[in-house]
């Protein structure tokens, strides 16, 4: 559970244009499983509101054993969540995806409450790569396998798909890259950004190699020859 003064420190240490996408604390999503979380949610939202113009989309990731029996609790949480804070939801239990009727009901609920449906591209859970958009915002979590030939080909596929979605009315893209070896995450991110800049005539910031970390963000600079990004 972040505190307001910590959120302000994070906000002030980042450059203009930077956005935070805070994940809702597990005390709400996992420990209480959305039961009696009104006061905790208020505390959480009050804290992250201090990101102000740097607040992106708030991210609710439910436990993989949070199944369709909890749908009413999820409905109540989303309905009561402050409308001034954009929200995205990721359900992980296979129950949500295996029954077409339940899946459509869930997606329709998100649509009516202007809540993004998280898409997850990861090995072993292709059901979570459902390609169902419930808002004009695409919220995508990409988990690589640290095999460049495969990961870059997958990023190429995403680039083409995003271009098609933009032509169909996509207004916002939130694309998160996760890798076991995190030093490759900025490389893959830069690759995708450059592709979108070229194809869509954009001027998005591309992570670039730096000889030092930004001041005040890190307490020490490792002298191990690793690539660093800003």
XYZ file of N, CA and C in Angstrom, residues 86 105 118 127 143 152 186 190 203 227:
30
model
N -8.571 5.715 -14.436
C -8.765 4.650 -15.413
C -8.351 3.301 -14.831
N -20.207 -12.265 -21.148
C -20.843 -11.480 -20.093
C -19.811 -10.621 -19.369
N -7.287 -6.704 -19.930
C -5.858 -6.932 -20.141
C -5.633 -8.150 -21.033
N -4.970 -18.785 -23.821
C -6.331 -18.288 -23.634
C -6.328 -16.834 -23.184
N 5.249 -11.240 -22.341
C 6.297 -11.945 -21.607
C 7.162 -12.703 -22.607
N 11.651 -11.310 -31.069
C 11.559 -10.220 -32.046
C 10.510 -10.534 -33.110
N 14.248 -3.283 -22.304
C 14.314 -2.003 -23.025
C 14.703 -2.168 -24.489
N 12.349 -0.680 -27.284
C 12.861 0.272 -28.273
C 12.570 -0.208 -29.689
N 6.330 10.049 -33.106
C 7.608 10.522 -32.553
C 7.680 10.134 -31.071
N 24.770 -2.812 -20.106
C 24.129 -1.715 -20.814
C 23.111 -1.064 -19.897
